[in-house]
């Protein structure tokens, strides 16, 4: 375990310490597909050094596409040893971590609270909540100990952190838990120059949208099915980049980005 370094006396000292011209280092989980892939590729294009984490090495290599500043690290975020190895690999390669995009997640079982199995419930929370906690914990340990101290964690929530879809109890609970994780990290990280924010995305065009039928007819609260609008995943990635690029003196605590016209605000 890395010991925390003594913090500067003043906020402005911490800000000046973390404002440099060196390339910034990011860790992106779930980087083999979807939002994680889009974010990782955009960060690389913007000059970041990026550790790509996910369970499937072939898909991570496809995301990296031979980029010299991409580091592929196969990782199961529910396994503490894997997560520790991921951050150690980033430290060994680049000496620090400036940004964690905590993105790995699964949609989980479809069903009401009385219909899903305990095994499926546990599996969903293991990835979406415990996995995010493990990655955040390693990021915080690293950010406390590095020189200059500090960094930024961006948690990928969901509009389900605000309002659930029908028959999505495990996923919805996990994303509400992500909001609590985000706020606790933001509070506890303040003395060390560590900020944390959450992006809640609705209906960006990824594989998970096929799982819940957004393009062919997603289940609505009244029992009907409706084809819902989607927006390009590259636009979601740009929102994450905006959060990552904020100066150390500022933090985007929460942002909601949805497809225009999707049934989220109002009655659909």
PDB file of C-alpha atoms in Angstrom:
ATOM      1  CA  UNK A   1       0.000   0.000   0.000  1.00  0.00           C
ATOM      2  CA  UNK A   2       1.359   3.417  -0.967  1.00  0.00           C
ATOM      3  CA  UNK A   3       1.694   5.923   1.932  1.00  0.00           C
ATOM      4  CA  UNK A   4       0.057   9.328   1.427  1.00  0.00           C
ATOM      5  CA  UNK A   5       2.421  12.241   0.882  1.00  0.00           C
ATOM      6  CA  UNK A   6       2.040  15.317   3.057  1.00  0.00           C
ATOM      7  CA  UNK A   7      -0.343  17.739   1.375  1.00  0.00           C
ATOM      8  CA  UNK A   8       0.523  21.356   0.517  1.00  0.00           C
ATOM      9  CA  UNK A   9      -0.746  23.914   3.007  1.00  0.00           C
ATOM     10  CA  UNK A  10      -2.911  25.877   0.572  1.00  0.00           C
ATOM     11  CA  UNK A  11      -5.361  24.974  -2.181  1.00  0.00           C
ATOM     12  CA  UNK A  12      -3.554  27.247  -4.641  1.00  0.00           C
ATOM     13  CA  UNK A  13      -0.314  25.361  -3.967  1.00  0.00           C
ATOM     14  CA  UNK A  14      -1.986  22.058  -4.824  1.00  0.00           C
ATOM     15  CA  UNK A  15      -3.471  23.592  -7.981  1.00  0.00           C
ATOM     16  CA  UNK A  16      -0.114  24.945  -9.149  1.00  0.00           C
ATOM     17  CA  UNK A  17       1.554  21.601  -8.443  1.00  0.00           C
ATOM     18  CA  UNK A  18      -0.886  19.703 -10.676  1.00  0.00           C
ATOM     19  CA  UNK A  19      -0.817  22.236 -13.534  1.00  0.00           C
ATOM     20  CA  UNK A  20       2.066  21.142 -15.769  1.00  0.00           C
ATOM     21  CA  UNK A  21       2.786  20.614 -19.438  1.00  0.00           C
ATOM     22  CA  UNK A  22       3.601  16.906 -19.099  1.00  0.00           C
ATOM     23  CA  UNK A  23       1.346  14.364 -20.849  1.00  0.00           C
ATOM     24  CA  UNK A  24      -1.442  13.272 -18.550  1.00  0.00           C
ATOM     25  CA  UNK A  25      -2.058   9.627 -17.672  1.00  0.00           C
ATOM     26  CA  UNK A  26      -5.527   8.079 -17.688  1.00  0.00           C
ATOM     27  CA  UNK A  27      -6.883   4.656 -16.758  1.00  0.00           C
ATOM     28  CA  UNK A  28     -10.057   3.622 -18.603  1.00  0.00           C
ATOM     29  CA  UNK A  29     -11.954   0.524 -17.498  1.00  0.00           C
ATOM     30  CA  UNK A  30     -14.323  -1.287 -19.835  1.00  0.00           C
ATOM     31  CA  UNK A  31     -12.149   0.015 -22.676  1.00  0.00           C
ATOM     32  CA  UNK A  32     -12.817  -2.888 -25.034  1.00  0.00           C
ATOM     33  CA  UNK A  33     -16.137  -1.606 -26.361  1.00  0.00           C
ATOM     34  CA  UNK A  34     -18.833   1.055 -26.208  1.00  0.00           C
ATOM     35  CA  UNK A  35     -18.308   4.215 -24.205  1.00  0.00           C
ATOM     36  CA  UNK A  36     -15.005   3.000 -22.774  1.00  0.00           C
ATOM     37  CA  UNK A  37     -13.548   2.413 -26.231  1.00  0.00           C
ATOM     38  CA  UNK A  38     -14.722   5.801 -27.505  1.00  0.00           C
ATOM     39  CA  UNK A  39     -13.315   7.609 -24.465  1.00  0.00           C
ATOM     40  CA  UNK A  40      -9.979   5.774 -24.597  1.00  0.00           C
ATOM     41  CA  UNK A  41      -9.501   6.563 -28.282  1.00  0.00           C
ATOM     42  CA  UNK A  42     -10.416  10.218 -27.809  1.00  0.00           C
ATOM     43  CA  UNK A  43      -8.040  10.601 -24.852  1.00  0.00           C
ATOM     44  CA  UNK A  44      -5.232   9.071 -26.904  1.00  0.00           C
ATOM     45  CA  UNK A  45      -6.015  11.422 -29.785  1.00  0.00           C
ATOM     46  CA  UNK A  46      -5.870  14.343 -27.355  1.00  0.00           C
ATOM     47  CA  UNK A  47      -2.385  13.436 -26.127  1.00  0.00           C
ATOM     48  CA  UNK A  48      -3.157  11.390 -23.028  1.00  0.00           C
ATOM     49  CA  UNK A  49      -1.259   8.262 -22.080  1.00  0.00           C
ATOM     50  CA  UNK A  50      -3.960   5.657 -21.514  1.00  0.00           C
ATOM     51  CA  UNK A  51      -4.054   2.307 -19.709  1.00  0.00           C
ATOM     52  CA  UNK A  52      -6.851   0.268 -21.291  1.00  0.00           C
ATOM     53  CA  UNK A  53      -8.508  -2.202 -18.932  1.00  0.00           C
ATOM     54  CA  UNK A  54     -11.071  -4.904 -19.653  1.00  0.00           C
ATOM     55  CA  UNK A  55     -11.601  -8.632 -19.550  1.00  0.00           C
ATOM     56  CA  UNK A  56     -11.027  -9.335 -23.264  1.00  0.00           C
ATOM     57  CA  UNK A  57      -7.490  -8.640 -24.432  1.00  0.00           C
ATOM     58  CA  UNK A  58      -8.304  -8.903 -28.138  1.00  0.00           C
ATOM     59  CA  UNK A  59     -10.867  -6.125 -27.902  1.00  0.00           C
ATOM     60  CA  UNK A  60      -8.489  -3.947 -25.878  1.00  0.00           C
ATOM     61  CA  UNK A  61      -5.852  -4.375 -28.581  1.00  0.00           C
ATOM     62  CA  UNK A  62      -8.441  -3.361 -31.149  1.00  0.00           C
ATOM     63  CA  UNK A  63      -9.179  -0.221 -29.143  1.00  0.00           C
ATOM     64  CA  UNK A  64      -5.467   0.578 -28.836  1.00  0.00           C
ATOM     65  CA  UNK A  65      -4.933   0.103 -32.585  1.00  0.00           C
ATOM     66  CA  UNK A  66      -1.165   0.144 -32.125  1.00  0.00           C
ATOM     67  CA  UNK A  67      -1.030   3.574 -30.475  1.00  0.00           C
ATOM     68  CA  UNK A  68       2.350   3.999 -28.781  1.00  0.00           C
ATOM     69  CA  UNK A  69       0.836   5.634 -25.690  1.00  0.00           C
ATOM     70  CA  UNK A  70      -1.761   2.891 -25.127  1.00  0.00           C
ATOM     71  CA  UNK A  71      -1.085   0.262 -22.477  1.00  0.00           C
ATOM     72  CA  UNK A  72      -3.293  -2.846 -22.686  1.00  0.00           C
ATOM     73  CA  UNK A  73      -3.927  -4.475 -19.295  1.00  0.00           C
ATOM     74  CA  UNK A  74      -6.466  -7.334 -19.193  1.00  0.00           C
ATOM     75  CA  UNK A  75      -8.325  -6.915 -15.920  1.00  0.00           C
ATOM     76  CA  UNK A  76     -11.406  -8.159 -14.078  1.00  0.00           C
ATOM     77  CA  UNK A  77     -12.487  -5.176 -11.992  1.00  0.00           C
ATOM     78  CA  UNK A  78     -14.134  -7.465  -9.434  1.00  0.00           C
ATOM     79  CA  UNK A  79     -10.758  -9.074  -8.617  1.00  0.00           C
ATOM     80  CA  UNK A  80      -8.679  -6.957  -6.201  1.00  0.00           C
ATOM     81  CA  UNK A  81      -5.378  -8.442  -7.400  1.00  0.00           C
ATOM     82  CA  UNK A  82      -6.238  -7.623 -11.020  1.00  0.00           C
ATOM     83  CA  UNK A  83      -7.093  -4.047 -10.139  1.00  0.00           C
ATOM     84  CA  UNK A  84      -3.892  -3.613  -8.133  1.00  0.00           C
ATOM     85  CA  UNK A  85      -1.909  -4.992 -11.092  1.00  0.00           C
ATOM     86  CA  UNK A  86      -3.645  -2.544 -13.458  1.00  0.00           C
ATOM     87  CA  UNK A  87      -2.588   0.520 -11.482  1.00  0.00           C
ATOM     88  CA  UNK A  88       0.872  -0.857 -10.832  1.00  0.00           C
ATOM     89  CA  UNK A  89       1.293  -1.299 -14.597  1.00  0.00           C
ATOM     90  CA  UNK A  90       0.333   2.344 -15.171  1.00  0.00           C
ATOM     91  CA  UNK A  91       2.715   3.532 -12.457  1.00  0.00           C
ATOM     92  CA  UNK A  92       5.548   1.399 -13.782  1.00  0.00           C
ATOM     93  CA  UNK A  93       5.042   2.703 -17.327  1.00  0.00           C
ATOM     94  CA  UNK A  94       4.380   6.392 -16.601  1.00  0.00           C
ATOM     95  CA  UNK A  95       4.980   7.023 -12.907  1.00  0.00           C
ATOM     96  CA  UNK A  96       1.521   8.328 -12.012  1.00  0.00           C
ATOM     97  CA  UNK A  97      -2.226   8.381 -12.749  1.00  0.00           C
ATOM     98  CA  UNK A  98      -4.022  11.673 -13.363  1.00  0.00           C
ATOM     99  CA  UNK A  99      -7.482  10.465 -14.427  1.00  0.00           C
ATOM    100  CA  UNK A 100      -9.563   7.349 -13.829  1.00  0.00           C
ATOM    101  CA  UNK A 101     -12.625   6.828 -16.000  1.00  0.00           C
ATOM    102  CA  UNK A 102     -14.544   4.262 -13.945  1.00  0.00           C
ATOM    103  CA  UNK A 103     -16.628   2.832 -16.763  1.00  0.00           C
ATOM    104  CA  UNK A 104     -16.785  -0.974 -16.574  1.00  0.00           C
ATOM    105  CA  UNK A 105     -20.329  -2.195 -16.013  1.00  0.00           C
ATOM    106  CA  UNK A 106     -23.079  -4.592 -17.030  1.00  0.00           C
ATOM    107  CA  UNK A 107     -26.835  -4.158 -17.415  1.00  0.00           C
ATOM    108  CA  UNK A 108     -27.658  -7.251 -15.401  1.00  0.00           C
ATOM    109  CA  UNK A 109     -30.899  -9.258 -15.256  1.00  0.00           C
ATOM    110  CA  UNK A 110     -34.253  -8.103 -16.582  1.00  0.00           C
ATOM    111  CA  UNK A 111     -37.002  -8.439 -14.013  1.00  0.00           C
ATOM    112  CA  UNK A 112     -38.673  -7.030 -10.948  1.00  0.00           C
ATOM    113  CA  UNK A 113     -37.285  -7.428  -7.452  1.00  0.00           C
ATOM    114  CA  UNK A 114     -39.385 -10.575  -6.973  1.00  0.00           C
ATOM    115  CA  UNK A 115     -38.271 -12.133 -10.260  1.00  0.00           C
ATOM    116  CA  UNK A 116     -34.474 -11.925 -10.416  1.00  0.00           C
ATOM    117  CA  UNK A 117     -32.094 -14.378  -8.770  1.00  0.00           C
ATOM    118  CA  UNK A 118     -29.761 -13.526  -5.918  1.00  0.00           C
ATOM    119  CA  UNK A 119     -26.857 -14.709  -8.080  1.00  0.00           C
ATOM    120  CA  UNK A 120     -27.728 -12.250 -10.862  1.00  0.00           C
ATOM    121  CA  UNK A 121     -28.244  -9.449  -8.336  1.00  0.00           C
ATOM    122  CA  UNK A 122     -24.842 -10.123  -6.748  1.00  0.00           C
ATOM    123  CA  UNK A 123     -23.121 -10.351 -10.127  1.00  0.00           C
ATOM    124  CA  UNK A 124     -24.479  -6.954 -11.199  1.00  0.00           C
ATOM    125  CA  UNK A 125     -23.473  -5.191  -8.000  1.00  0.00           C
ATOM    126  CA  UNK A 126     -20.103  -6.933  -8.011  1.00  0.00           C
ATOM    127  CA  UNK A 127     -19.157  -5.373 -11.343  1.00  0.00           C
ATOM    128  CA  UNK A 128     -20.978  -2.045 -11.182  1.00  0.00           C
ATOM    129  CA  UNK A 129     -20.420  -1.152  -7.530  1.00  0.00           C
ATOM    130  CA  UNK A 130     -17.627  -3.243  -6.029  1.00  0.00           C
ATOM    131  CA  UNK A 131     -15.570  -3.078  -9.216  1.00  0.00           C
ATOM    132  CA  UNK A 132     -15.908   0.703  -9.299  1.00  0.00           C
ATOM    133  CA  UNK A 133     -14.978   0.921  -5.626  1.00  0.00           C
ATOM    134  CA  UNK A 134     -11.868  -1.227  -6.106  1.00  0.00           C
ATOM    135  CA  UNK A 135     -10.670   0.875  -9.037  1.00  0.00           C
ATOM    136  CA  UNK A 136     -11.374   4.121  -7.206  1.00  0.00           C
ATOM    137  CA  UNK A 137      -9.526   2.855  -4.139  1.00  0.00           C
ATOM    138  CA  UNK A 138      -6.394   2.068  -6.151  1.00  0.00           C
ATOM    139  CA  UNK A 139      -6.648   5.391  -7.969  1.00  0.00           C
ATOM    140  CA  UNK A 140      -6.929   7.312  -4.704  1.00  0.00           C
ATOM    141  CA  UNK A 141      -3.954   5.471  -3.188  1.00  0.00           C
ATOM    142  CA  UNK A 142      -1.908   6.326  -6.250  1.00  0.00           C
ATOM    143  CA  UNK A 143      -3.043   9.963  -6.401  1.00  0.00           C
ATOM    144  CA  UNK A 144      -2.304  10.513  -2.709  1.00  0.00           C
ATOM    145  CA  UNK A 145       1.237   9.176  -3.002  1.00  0.00           C
ATOM    146  CA  UNK A 146       2.371  10.601  -6.334  1.00  0.00           C
ATOM    147  CA  UNK A 147       4.301  13.827  -6.930  1.00  0.00           C
ATOM    148  CA  UNK A 148       2.654  16.198  -7.642  1.00  0.00           C
ATOM    149  CA  UNK A 149      -0.254  14.934  -5.595  1.00  0.00           C
ATOM    150  CA  UNK A 150      -3.863  14.740  -6.771  1.00  0.00           C
ATOM    151  CA  UNK A 151      -5.965  13.633  -9.713  1.00  0.00           C
ATOM    152  CA  UNK A 152      -9.487  13.188 -11.010  1.00  0.00           C
ATOM    153  CA  UNK A 153     -11.952  10.278 -10.963  1.00  0.00           C
ATOM    154  CA  UNK A 154     -14.881  10.251 -13.380  1.00  0.00           C
ATOM    155  CA  UNK A 155     -17.562   7.665 -12.648  1.00  0.00           C
ATOM    156  CA  UNK A 156     -19.865   6.487 -15.410  1.00  0.00           C
ATOM    157  CA  UNK A 157     -23.342   6.401 -13.923  1.00  0.00           C
ATOM    158  CA  UNK A 158     -26.513   6.376 -16.003  1.00  0.00           C
ATOM    159  CA  UNK A 159     -29.794   8.206 -16.224  1.00  0.00           C
ATOM    160  CA  UNK A 160     -30.930   5.171 -14.214  1.00  0.00           C
ATOM    161  CA  UNK A 161     -29.189   6.922 -11.306  1.00  0.00           C
ATOM    162  CA  UNK A 162     -32.105   9.390 -11.568  1.00  0.00           C
ATOM    163  CA  UNK A 163     -35.020   7.370 -12.960  1.00  0.00           C
ATOM    164  CA  UNK A 164     -35.262   3.609 -13.609  1.00  0.00           C
ATOM    165  CA  UNK A 165     -36.402   1.741 -16.642  1.00  0.00           C
ATOM    166  CA  UNK A 166     -38.993  -0.987 -16.032  1.00  0.00           C
ATOM    167  CA  UNK A 167     -37.608  -4.353 -14.906  1.00  0.00           C
ATOM    168  CA  UNK A 168     -34.093  -3.079 -14.188  1.00  0.00           C
ATOM    169  CA  UNK A 169     -33.914  -3.202 -10.402  1.00  0.00           C
ATOM    170  CA  UNK A 170     -30.352  -4.546 -10.080  1.00  0.00           C
ATOM    171  CA  UNK A 171     -28.892  -2.090 -12.594  1.00  0.00           C
ATOM    172  CA  UNK A 172     -30.851   0.837 -11.168  1.00  0.00           C
ATOM    173  CA  UNK A 173     -29.738   0.145  -7.604  1.00  0.00           C
ATOM    174  CA  UNK A 174     -26.134  -0.167  -8.754  1.00  0.00           C
ATOM    175  CA  UNK A 175     -26.231   3.218 -10.457  1.00  0.00           C
ATOM    176  CA  UNK A 176     -27.816   4.912  -7.450  1.00  0.00           C
ATOM    177  CA  UNK A 177     -24.953   3.415  -5.443  1.00  0.00           C
ATOM    178  CA  UNK A 178     -22.503   4.923  -7.937  1.00  0.00           C
ATOM    179  CA  UNK A 179     -23.849   8.375  -7.063  1.00  0.00           C
ATOM    180  CA  UNK A 180     -23.093   7.758  -3.400  1.00  0.00           C
ATOM    181  CA  UNK A 181     -19.611   6.521  -4.265  1.00  0.00           C
ATOM    182  CA  UNK A 182     -18.980   9.640  -6.343  1.00  0.00           C
ATOM    183  CA  UNK A 183     -20.011  12.037  -3.588  1.00  0.00           C
ATOM    184  CA  UNK A 184     -18.025  10.207  -0.911  1.00  0.00           C
ATOM    185  CA  UNK A 185     -14.849  10.170  -3.015  1.00  0.00           C
ATOM    186  CA  UNK A 186     -15.246  13.856  -3.833  1.00  0.00           C
ATOM    187  CA  UNK A 187     -15.594  14.675  -0.126  1.00  0.00           C
ATOM    188  CA  UNK A 188     -12.801  12.447   1.155  1.00  0.00           C
ATOM    189  CA  UNK A 189     -10.418  13.399  -1.651  1.00  0.00           C
ATOM    190  CA  UNK A 190     -10.476  17.146  -0.966  1.00  0.00           C
ATOM    191  CA  UNK A 191      -7.435  17.245   1.366  1.00  0.00           C
ATOM    192  CA  UNK A 192      -5.341  15.538  -1.327  1.00  0.00           C
ATOM    193  CA  UNK A 193      -6.353  17.461  -4.454  1.00  0.00           C
ATOM    194  CA  UNK A 194      -8.472  14.533  -5.692  1.00  0.00           C
ATOM    195  CA  UNK A 195     -11.767  15.399  -7.378  1.00  0.00           C
ATOM    196  CA  UNK A 196     -14.585  13.076  -8.401  1.00  0.00           C
ATOM    197  CA  UNK A 197     -17.539  13.593 -10.723  1.00  0.00           C
ATOM    198  CA  UNK A 198     -20.182  11.498 -12.413  1.00  0.00           C
ATOM    199  CA  UNK A 199     -21.509  11.446 -15.952  1.00  0.00           C
ATOM    200  CA  UNK A 200     -25.006  10.048 -16.443  1.00  0.00           C
ATOM    201  CA  UNK A 201     -25.549   9.094 -20.072  1.00  0.00           C
ATOM    202  CA  UNK A 202     -28.841   8.225 -21.717  1.00  0.00           C
ATOM    203  CA  UNK A 203     -29.196   6.412 -25.041  1.00  0.00           C
ATOM    204  CA  UNK A 204     -25.780   6.761 -26.608  1.00  0.00           C
ATOM    205  CA  UNK A 205     -25.364   4.304 -29.446  1.00  0.00           C
ATOM    206  CA  UNK A 206     -23.583   1.259 -27.957  1.00  0.00           C
ATOM    207  CA  UNK A 207     -24.069  -2.490 -27.686  1.00  0.00           C
ATOM    208  CA  UNK A 208     -26.037  -2.202 -24.437  1.00  0.00           C
ATOM    209  CA  UNK A 209     -28.762  -0.286 -26.281  1.00  0.00           C
ATOM    210  CA  UNK A 210     -29.422  -3.427 -28.320  1.00  0.00           C
ATOM    211  CA  UNK A 211     -29.708  -5.401 -25.079  1.00  0.00           C
ATOM    212  CA  UNK A 212     -32.590  -3.245 -23.859  1.00  0.00           C
ATOM    213  CA  UNK A 213     -34.162  -2.766 -27.287  1.00  0.00           C
ATOM    214  CA  UNK A 214     -33.826   1.006 -27.621  1.00  0.00           C
ATOM    215  CA  UNK A 215     -33.487   0.826 -31.402  1.00  0.00           C
ATOM    216  CA  UNK A 216     -36.264  -1.703 -31.936  1.00  0.00           C
ATOM    217  CA  UNK A 217     -38.633  -0.809 -29.111  1.00  0.00           C
ATOM    218  CA  UNK A 218     -37.710  -0.274 -25.470  1.00  0.00           C
ATOM    219  CA  UNK A 219     -40.158  -1.159 -22.709  1.00  0.00           C
ATOM    220  CA  UNK A 220     -41.921   1.911 -21.304  1.00  0.00           C
ATOM    221  CA  UNK A 221     -43.520   2.510 -17.913  1.00  0.00           C
ATOM    222  CA  UNK A 222     -47.014   1.972 -19.336  1.00  0.00           C
ATOM    223  CA  UNK A 223     -46.075  -1.452 -20.716  1.00  0.00           C
ATOM    224  CA  UNK A 224     -45.793  -0.302 -24.331  1.00  0.00           C
ATOM    225  CA  UNK A 225     -42.640  -0.453 -26.415  1.00  0.00           C
ATOM    226  CA  UNK A 226     -41.181   2.571 -28.107  1.00  0.00           C
ATOM    227  CA  UNK A 227     -38.291   3.147 -30.469  1.00  0.00           C
ATOM    228  CA  UNK A 228     -36.194   5.770 -28.698  1.00  0.00           C
ATOM    229  CA  UNK A 229     -33.700   8.242 -30.184  1.00  0.00           C
ATOM    230  CA  UNK A 230     -29.982   7.638 -29.728  1.00  0.00           C
ATOM    231  CA  UNK A 231     -26.896   9.807 -30.179  1.00  0.00           C
ATOM    232  CA  UNK A 232     -23.337   8.984 -31.299  1.00  0.00           C
ATOM    233  CA  UNK A 233     -21.027   7.523 -28.665  1.00  0.00           C
ATOM    234  CA  UNK A 234     -18.310   9.930 -29.804  1.00  0.00           C
ATOM    235  CA  UNK A 235     -20.415  12.795 -28.416  1.00  0.00           C
ATOM    236  CA  UNK A 236     -20.584  11.075 -25.030  1.00  0.00           C
ATOM    237  CA  UNK A 237     -16.800  10.678 -25.150  1.00  0.00           C
ATOM    238  CA  UNK A 238     -16.401  14.411 -25.728  1.00  0.00           C
ATOM    239  CA  UNK A 239     -18.372  15.088 -22.554  1.00  0.00           C
ATOM    240  CA  UNK A 240     -16.008  12.832 -20.592  1.00  0.00           C
ATOM    241  CA  UNK A 241     -13.032  14.625 -22.143  1.00  0.00           C
ATOM    242  CA  UNK A 242     -14.480  17.953 -21.020  1.00  0.00           C
ATOM    243  CA  UNK A 243     -14.653  16.671 -17.448  1.00  0.00           C
ATOM    244  CA  UNK A 244     -11.127  15.246 -17.631  1.00  0.00           C
ATOM    245  CA  UNK A 245      -9.692  18.487 -18.971  1.00  0.00           C
ATOM    246  CA  UNK A 246     -11.055  20.733 -16.220  1.00  0.00           C
ATOM    247  CA  UNK A 247      -8.291  22.562 -14.337  1.00  0.00           C
ATOM    248  CA  UNK A 248      -7.383  21.225 -10.903  1.00  0.00           C
ATOM    249  CA  UNK A 249      -9.158  24.219  -9.365  1.00  0.00           C
ATOM    250  CA  UNK A 250     -12.546  23.072 -10.709  1.00  0.00           C
ATOM    251  CA  UNK A 251     -14.658  19.934 -10.824  1.00  0.00           C
ATOM    252  CA  UNK A 252     -17.762  18.855 -12.747  1.00  0.00           C
ATOM    253  CA  UNK A 253     -19.581  17.009  -9.991  1.00  0.00           C
ATOM    254  CA  UNK A 254     -22.492  15.787 -12.104  1.00  0.00           C
ATOM    255  CA  UNK A 255     -23.526  15.987 -15.743  1.00  0.00           C
ATOM    256  CA  UNK A 256     -26.442  14.387 -17.596  1.00  0.00           C
ATOM    257  CA  UNK A 257     -26.119  13.814 -21.351  1.00  0.00           C
ATOM    258  CA  UNK A 258     -29.024  12.221 -23.221  1.00  0.00           C
ATOM    259  CA  UNK A 259     -30.285  11.760 -26.735  1.00  0.00           C
ATOM    260  CA  UNK A 260     -32.493  14.699 -27.654  1.00  0.00           C
ATOM    261  CA  UNK A 261     -36.135  13.724 -27.261  1.00  0.00           C
ATOM    262  CA  UNK A 262     -35.647  10.484 -25.330  1.00  0.00           C
ATOM    263  CA  UNK A 263     -38.360   9.736 -22.752  1.00  0.00           C
ATOM    264  CA  UNK A 264     -36.557  10.908 -19.636  1.00  0.00           C
ATOM    265  CA  UNK A 265     -37.812  14.395 -18.790  1.00  0.00           C
ATOM    266  CA  UNK A 266     -41.574  14.767 -18.530  1.00  0.00           C
ATOM    267  CA  UNK A 267     -43.930  11.988 -19.612  1.00  0.00           C
ATOM    268  CA  UNK A 268     -42.050  10.799 -22.683  1.00  0.00           C
TER     269      UNK A 268
END
